[in-house]
mmCIF file with all atom_site columns, C-alpha atoms and ligand atoms in Angstrom:
data_model
loop_
_atom_site.group_PDB
_atom_site.id
_atom_site.type_symbol
_atom_site.label_atom_id
_atom_site.label_alt_id
_atom_site.label_comp_id
_atom_site.label_asym_id
_atom_site.label_entity_id
_atom_site.label_seq_id
_atom_site.pdbx_PDB_ins_code
_atom_site.Cartn_x
_atom_site.Cartn_y
_atom_site.Cartn_z
_atom_site.occupancy
_atom_site.B_iso_or_equiv
_atom_site.pdbx_formal_charge
_atom_site.auth_seq_id
_atom_site.auth_comp_id
_atom_site.auth_asym_id
_atom_site.auth_atom_id
_atom_site.pdbx_PDB_model_num
ATOM   1   C  CA  . MET A 1 1   ? -0.052  0.313   0.012  1.00 51.00 ? 79  MET A CA  1
ATOM   2   C  CA  . ALA A 1 2   ? 1.465   3.286   -1.131 1.00 53.00 ? 80  ALA A CA  1
ATOM   3   C  CA  . ARG A 1 3   ? 2.033   5.943   1.868  1.00 61.00 ? 81  ARG A CA  1
ATOM   4   C  CA  . ARG A 1 4   ? -0.735  8.769   0.778  1.00 73.00 ? 82  ARG A CA  1
ATOM   5   C  CA  . LYS A 1 5   ? -2.964  11.034  1.694  1.00 87.00 ? 83  LYS A CA  1
ATOM   6   C  CA  . TYR A 1 6   ? -6.106  9.204   3.119  1.00 96.00 ? 84  TYR A CA  1
ATOM   7   C  CA  . ARG A 1 7   ? -10.058 11.287  2.659  1.00 97.00 ? 85  ARG A CA  1
ATOM   8   C  CA  . ILE A 1 8   ? -12.701 10.911  4.367  1.00 98.00 ? 86  ILE A CA  1
ATOM   9   C  CA  . ARG A 1 9   ? -16.446 13.106  3.494  1.00 98.00 ? 87  ARG A CA  1
ATOM   10  C  CA  . LYS A 1 10  ? -17.826 15.029  6.227  1.00 97.00 ? 88  LYS A CA  1
ATOM   11  C  CA  . LYS A 1 11  ? -21.360 14.048  5.723  1.00 97.00 ? 89  LYS A CA  1
ATOM   12  C  CA  . ASP A 1 12  ? -19.330 10.311  6.305  1.00 97.00 ? 90  ASP A CA  1
ATOM   13  C  CA  . ILE A 1 13  ? -18.077 11.476  10.007 1.00 97.00 ? 91  ILE A CA  1
ATOM   14  C  CA  . ARG A 1 14  ? -21.197 12.759  10.591 1.00 96.00 ? 92  ARG A CA  1
ATOM   15  C  CA  . TYR A 1 15  ? -23.211 10.405  10.031 1.00 96.00 ? 93  TYR A CA  1
ATOM   16  C  CA  . LEU A 1 16  ? -20.642 7.916   12.175 1.00 96.00 ? 94  LEU A CA  1
ATOM   17  C  CA  . LEU A 1 17  ? -20.724 10.065  15.682 1.00 96.00 ? 95  LEU A CA  1
ATOM   18  C  CA  . THR A 1 18  ? -24.561 10.623  15.347 1.00 96.00 ? 96  THR A CA  1
ATOM   19  C  CA  . LYS A 1 19  ? -25.012 6.229   14.700 1.00 96.00 ? 97  LYS A CA  1
ATOM   20  C  CA  . ALA A 1 20  ? -22.636 5.637   17.561 1.00 95.00 ? 98  ALA A CA  1
ATOM   21  C  CA  . VAL A 1 21  ? -23.938 7.910   19.703 1.00 94.00 ? 99  VAL A CA  1
ATOM   22  C  CA  . ALA A 1 22  ? -27.514 6.853   19.077 1.00 95.00 ? 100 ALA A CA  1
ATOM   23  C  CA  . GLU A 1 23  ? -26.132 2.830   19.507 1.00 93.00 ? 101 GLU A CA  1
ATOM   24  C  CA  . ALA A 1 24  ? -24.042 4.021   22.473 1.00 93.00 ? 102 ALA A CA  1
ATOM   25  C  CA  . LYS A 1 25  ? -27.112 4.299   24.314 1.00 91.00 ? 103 LYS A CA  1
ATOM   26  C  CA  . ASP A 1 26  ? -27.537 0.636   24.532 1.00 90.00 ? 104 ASP A CA  1
ATOM   27  C  CA  . ALA A 1 27  ? -23.929 -0.155  25.038 1.00 91.00 ? 105 ALA A CA  1
ATOM   28  C  CA  . HIS A 1 28  ? -23.699 -0.899  21.311 1.00 92.00 ? 106 HIS A CA  1
ATOM   29  C  CA  . GLU A 1 29  ? -20.688 -0.386  19.239 1.00 94.00 ? 107 GLU A CA  1
ATOM   30  C  CA  . ILE A 1 30  ? -21.092 0.184   15.543 1.00 95.00 ? 108 ILE A CA  1
ATOM   31  C  CA  . CYS A 1 31  ? -18.522 -1.116  12.603 1.00 95.00 ? 109 CYS A CA  1
ATOM   32  C  CA  . GLY A 1 32  ? -18.580 -1.900  9.386  1.00 96.00 ? 110 GLY A CA  1
ATOM   33  C  CA  . LEU A 1 33  ? -15.774 -1.820  6.062  1.00 95.00 ? 111 LEU A CA  1
ATOM   34  C  CA  . LEU A 1 34  ? -13.487 0.958   5.002  1.00 96.00 ? 112 LEU A CA  1
ATOM   35  C  CA  . ILE A 1 35  ? -13.518 0.617   1.161  1.00 95.00 ? 113 ILE A CA  1
ATOM   36  C  CA  . ASP A 1 36  ? -10.887 2.950   -1.133 1.00 94.00 ? 114 ASP A CA  1
ATOM   37  C  CA  . ASN A 1 37  ? -12.278 4.287   -3.811 1.00 92.00 ? 115 ASN A CA  1
ATOM   38  C  CA  . GLY A 1 38  ? -8.403  6.174   -5.098 1.00 91.00 ? 116 GLY A CA  1
ATOM   39  C  CA  . TYR A 1 39  ? -10.109 9.718   -4.001 1.00 93.00 ? 117 TYR A CA  1
ATOM   40  C  CA  . PHE A 1 40  ? -11.723 8.520   -0.481 1.00 96.00 ? 118 PHE A CA  1
ATOM   41  C  CA  . LEU A 1 41  ? -12.622 6.280   2.014  1.00 97.00 ? 119 LEU A CA  1
ATOM   42  C  CA  . GLN A 1 42  ? -15.859 4.896   1.666  1.00 95.00 ? 120 GLN A CA  1
ATOM   43  C  CA  . LEU A 1 43  ? -17.258 3.512   4.737  1.00 95.00 ? 121 LEU A CA  1
ATOM   44  C  CA  . MET A 1 44  ? -19.443 0.269   4.393  1.00 92.00 ? 122 MET A CA  1
ATOM   45  C  CA  . GLU A 1 45  ? -21.882 -0.707  7.306  1.00 93.00 ? 123 GLU A CA  1
ATOM   46  C  CA  . THR A 1 46  ? -21.792 -4.086  8.561  1.00 93.00 ? 124 THR A CA  1
ATOM   47  C  CA  . ARG A 1 47  ? -23.652 -5.970  11.328 1.00 93.00 ? 125 ARG A CA  1
ATOM   48  C  CA  . ASN A 1 48  ? -22.164 -6.632  14.576 1.00 94.00 ? 126 ASN A CA  1
ATOM   49  C  CA  . ILE A 1 49  ? -23.234 -9.725  16.003 1.00 93.00 ? 127 ILE A CA  1
ATOM   50  C  CA  . SER A 1 50  ? -21.315 -9.521  19.395 1.00 92.00 ? 128 SER A CA  1
ATOM   51  C  CA  . LYS A 1 51  ? -23.075 -10.669 21.628 1.00 89.00 ? 129 LYS A CA  1
ATOM   52  C  CA  . ARG A 1 52  ? -21.347 -8.850  24.471 1.00 88.00 ? 130 ARG A CA  1
ATOM   53  C  CA  . ASP A 1 53  ? -21.661 -4.820  25.266 1.00 87.00 ? 131 ASP A CA  1
ATOM   54  C  CA  . GLY A 1 54  ? -19.047 -2.105  24.085 1.00 86.00 ? 132 GLY A CA  1
ATOM   55  C  CA  . SER A 1 55  ? -17.242 -5.102  21.804 1.00 88.00 ? 133 SER A CA  1
ATOM   56  C  CA  . PHE A 1 56  ? -17.950 -5.623  18.376 1.00 89.00 ? 134 PHE A CA  1
ATOM   57  C  CA  . LEU A 1 57  ? -17.948 -8.662  15.941 1.00 91.00 ? 135 LEU A CA  1
ATOM   58  C  CA  . MET A 1 58  ? -18.199 -8.256  11.956 1.00 92.00 ? 136 MET A CA  1
ATOM   59  C  CA  . ASP A 1 59  ? -20.932 -11.223 10.909 1.00 92.00 ? 137 ASP A CA  1
ATOM   60  C  CA  . GLY A 1 60  ? -17.700 -13.141 8.401  1.00 92.00 ? 138 GLY A CA  1
ATOM   61  C  CA  . ARG A 1 61  ? -20.129 -14.413 5.480  1.00 93.00 ? 139 ARG A CA  1
ATOM   62  C  CA  . GLU A 1 62  ? -20.793 -10.335 5.248  1.00 93.00 ? 140 GLU A CA  1
ATOM   63  C  CA  . VAL A 1 63  ? -17.911 -8.793  5.384  1.00 91.00 ? 141 VAL A CA  1
ATOM   64  C  CA  . ARG A 1 64  ? -16.524 -11.516 2.480  1.00 92.00 ? 142 ARG A CA  1
ATOM   65  C  CA  . SER A 1 65  ? -19.905 -10.597 0.556  1.00 92.00 ? 143 SER A CA  1
ATOM   66  C  CA  . VAL A 1 66  ? -18.379 -6.788  0.787  1.00 89.00 ? 144 VAL A CA  1
ATOM   67  C  CA  . ASN A 1 67  ? -14.906 -7.791  -0.454 1.00 89.00 ? 145 ASN A CA  1
ATOM   68  C  CA  . LYS A 1 68  ? -15.958 -9.673  -3.565 1.00 92.00 ? 146 LYS A CA  1
ATOM   69  C  CA  . ALA A 1 69  ? -18.421 -6.306  -4.384 1.00 90.00 ? 147 ALA A CA  1
ATOM   70  C  CA  . ALA A 1 70  ? -15.777 -4.367  -4.016 1.00 90.00 ? 148 ALA A CA  1
ATOM   71  C  CA  . GLU A 1 71  ? -13.245 -6.320  -5.858 1.00 91.00 ? 149 GLU A CA  1
ATOM   72  C  CA  . LYS A 1 72  ? -16.011 -6.692  -8.840 1.00 93.00 ? 150 LYS A CA  1
ATOM   73  C  CA  . LEU A 1 73  ? -16.446 -2.330  -8.647 1.00 91.00 ? 151 LEU A CA  1
ATOM   74  C  CA  . ASN A 1 74  ? -12.077 -2.367  -8.708 1.00 90.00 ? 152 ASN A CA  1
ATOM   75  C  CA  . LEU A 1 75  ? -12.255 -0.667  -5.030 1.00 92.00 ? 153 LEU A CA  1
ATOM   76  C  CA  . ASP A 1 76  ? -9.936  -1.903  -2.411 1.00 90.00 ? 154 ASP A CA  1
ATOM   77  C  CA  . TYR A 1 77  ? -11.036 -3.256  0.718  1.00 91.00 ? 155 TYR A CA  1
ATOM   78  C  CA  . VAL A 1 78  ? -8.425  -1.161  3.362  1.00 95.00 ? 156 VAL A CA  1
ATOM   79  C  CA  . GLY A 1 79  ? -9.762  -1.881  6.899  1.00 96.00 ? 157 GLY A CA  1
ATOM   80  C  CA  . THR A 1 80  ? -12.436 -1.292  9.165  1.00 97.00 ? 158 THR A CA  1
ATOM   81  C  CA  . TYR A 1 81  ? -13.750 1.125   11.248 1.00 97.00 ? 159 TYR A CA  1
ATOM   82  C  CA  . HIS A 1 82  ? -15.918 0.859   14.694 1.00 96.00 ? 160 HIS A CA  1
ATOM   83  C  CA  . SER A 1 83  ? -17.210 2.995   17.738 1.00 96.00 ? 161 SER A CA  1
ATOM   84  C  CA  . HIS A 1 84  ? -15.808 3.156   21.396 1.00 94.00 ? 162 HIS A CA  1
ATOM   85  C  CA  . ILE A 1 85  ? -18.446 3.382   23.699 1.00 90.00 ? 163 ILE A CA  1
ATOM   86  C  CA  . CYS A 1 86  ? -16.292 4.498   26.646 1.00 86.00 ? 164 CYS A CA  1
ATOM   87  C  CA  . TRP A 1 87  ? -12.890 4.297   25.356 1.00 87.00 ? 165 TRP A CA  1
ATOM   88  C  CA  . PHE A 1 88  ? -10.191 6.857   23.303 1.00 92.00 ? 166 PHE A CA  1
ATOM   89  C  CA  . ALA A 1 89  ? -11.364 6.115   19.744 1.00 95.00 ? 167 ALA A CA  1
ATOM   90  C  CA  . LYS A 1 90  ? -7.740  4.085   19.761 1.00 96.00 ? 168 LYS A CA  1
ATOM   91  C  CA  . PRO A 1 91  ? -7.042  0.651   18.951 1.00 96.00 ? 169 PRO A CA  1
ATOM   92  C  CA  . GLY A 1 92  ? -6.918  -1.700  22.138 1.00 94.00 ? 170 GLY A CA  1
ATOM   93  C  CA  . ASP A 1 93  ? -5.350  -4.683  22.262 1.00 94.00 ? 171 ASP A CA  1
ATOM   94  C  CA  . SER A 1 94  ? -8.000  -7.085  20.895 1.00 92.00 ? 172 SER A CA  1
ATOM   95  C  CA  . ASP A 1 95  ? -8.703  -4.418  18.049 1.00 95.00 ? 173 ASP A CA  1
ATOM   96  C  CA  . ILE A 1 96  ? -5.034  -4.846  17.437 1.00 96.00 ? 174 ILE A CA  1
ATOM   97  C  CA  . ALA A 1 97  ? -5.011  -8.773  17.628 1.00 95.00 ? 175 ALA A CA  1
ATOM   98  C  CA  . GLY A 1 98  ? -7.792  -9.039  15.694 1.00 92.00 ? 176 GLY A CA  1
ATOM   99  C  CA  . ALA A 1 99  ? -6.705  -6.765  12.846 1.00 95.00 ? 177 ALA A CA  1
ATOM   100 C  CA  . GLU A 1 100 ? -5.459  -7.758  9.223  1.00 94.00 ? 178 GLU A CA  1
ATOM   101 C  CA  . ASP A 1 101 ? -1.794  -6.733  9.335  1.00 97.00 ? 179 ASP A CA  1
ATOM   102 C  CA  . ASN A 1 102 ? -0.933  -2.922  7.299  1.00 96.00 ? 180 ASN A CA  1
ATOM   103 C  CA  . SER A 1 103 ? -4.688  -2.589  7.342  1.00 97.00 ? 181 SER A CA  1
ATOM   104 C  CA  . LEU A 1 104 ? -6.477  0.399   7.912  1.00 98.00 ? 182 LEU A CA  1
ATOM   105 C  CA  . MET A 1 105 ? -8.517  0.830   11.508 1.00 98.00 ? 183 MET A CA  1
ATOM   106 C  CA  . LEU A 1 106 ? -10.844 3.784   11.846 1.00 98.00 ? 184 LEU A CA  1
ATOM   107 C  CA  . ILE A 1 107 ? -12.338 4.580   15.629 1.00 97.00 ? 185 ILE A CA  1
ATOM   108 C  CA  . ILE A 1 108 ? -15.200 6.910   16.805 1.00 97.00 ? 186 ILE A CA  1
ATOM   109 C  CA  . ASP A 1 109 ? -15.093 7.657   20.195 1.00 95.00 ? 187 ASP A CA  1
ATOM   110 C  CA  . ASN A 1 110 ? -19.327 8.507   21.458 1.00 89.00 ? 188 ASN A CA  1
ATOM   111 C  CA  . MET A 1 111 ? -17.780 10.278  24.051 1.00 90.00 ? 189 MET A CA  1
ATOM   112 C  CA  . ASP A 1 112 ? -15.071 12.861  22.855 1.00 92.00 ? 190 ASP A CA  1
ATOM   113 C  CA  . LYS A 1 113 ? -16.965 12.542  19.540 1.00 93.00 ? 191 LYS A CA  1
ATOM   114 C  CA  . GLU A 1 114 ? -13.671 12.116  18.057 1.00 94.00 ? 192 GLU A CA  1
ATOM   115 C  CA  . VAL A 1 115 ? -12.540 10.214  14.918 1.00 97.00 ? 193 VAL A CA  1
ATOM   116 C  CA  . LYS A 1 116 ? -9.131  8.692   14.191 1.00 97.00 ? 194 LYS A CA  1
ATOM   117 C  CA  . LEU A 1 117 ? -7.641  6.790   11.959 1.00 98.00 ? 195 LEU A CA  1
ATOM   118 C  CA  . TRP A 1 118 ? -4.785  3.860   12.219 1.00 98.00 ? 196 TRP A CA  1
ATOM   119 C  CA  . ARG A 1 119 ? -2.217  2.125   10.726 1.00 97.00 ? 197 ARG A CA  1
ATOM   120 C  CA  . ILE A 1 120 ? -2.362  -1.535  12.453 1.00 98.00 ? 198 ILE A CA  1
ATOM   121 C  CA  . LYS A 1 121 ? 1.327   -3.122  11.604 1.00 97.00 ? 199 LYS A CA  1
ATOM   122 C  CA  . ASN A 1 122 ? 3.111   -6.069  12.896 1.00 97.00 ? 200 ASN A CA  1
ATOM   123 C  CA  . LYS A 1 123 ? 0.887   -5.672  15.852 1.00 97.00 ? 201 LYS A CA  1
ATOM   124 C  CA  . ARG A 1 124 ? 1.251   -2.197  16.667 1.00 97.00 ? 202 ARG A CA  1
ATOM   125 C  CA  . ALA A 1 125 ? -1.355  0.753   15.961 1.00 97.00 ? 203 ALA A CA  1
ATOM   126 C  CA  . TYR A 1 126 ? -0.350  4.189   14.184 1.00 97.00 ? 204 TYR A CA  1
ATOM   127 C  CA  . PRO A 1 127 ? -2.136  7.092   13.690 1.00 97.00 ? 205 PRO A CA  1
ATOM   128 C  CA  . LEU A 1 128 ? -2.808  8.585   10.195 1.00 96.00 ? 206 LEU A CA  1
ATOM   129 C  CA  . SER A 1 129 ? -4.010  12.294  9.702  1.00 95.00 ? 207 SER A CA  1
ATOM   130 C  CA  . PHE A 1 130 ? -6.637  11.871  7.236  1.00 96.00 ? 208 PHE A CA  1
ATOM   131 C  CA  . GLU A 1 131 ? -8.355  15.094  5.135  1.00 96.00 ? 209 GLU A CA  1
ATOM   132 C  CA  . ILE A 1 132 ? -11.718 15.867  5.899  1.00 97.00 ? 210 ILE A CA  1
ATOM   133 C  CA  . ILE A 1 133 ? -13.842 16.609  2.203  1.00 97.00 ? 211 ILE A CA  1
HETATM 134 ZN ZN1 . ZN  B 2 .   ? -12.460 -0.730  19.345 1.00 81.85 ? 485 ZN  B ZN1 1
#
């Protein structure tokens, strides 16, 4: 993956924050996939099938089908996003352990209304800057 500046649409950030705050009332996290369309990161919301409060688990079948669809459209699946209901916009140990190597992770902190982008590489999280468009 080339080093480049990622862009995220302002309306997507607004949507993520609104949705994350709404779901947090039931102690639910939101989650989805990040798709690179060459210009900005597109969000593809997926179901959170985790039964535990304050955690997320994606449905493997859903992830594979989104992947396949993205591939057909010549889009790149580059990572995931999820919200944190009571922690910073920073990947936790289990987030890092569960991420694919060299993938992106966008985290939405609904308490501080913060959204941060990370690259997970060699079991470490590196902050990435992004441009809001
Ligand atoms: Zn997390």
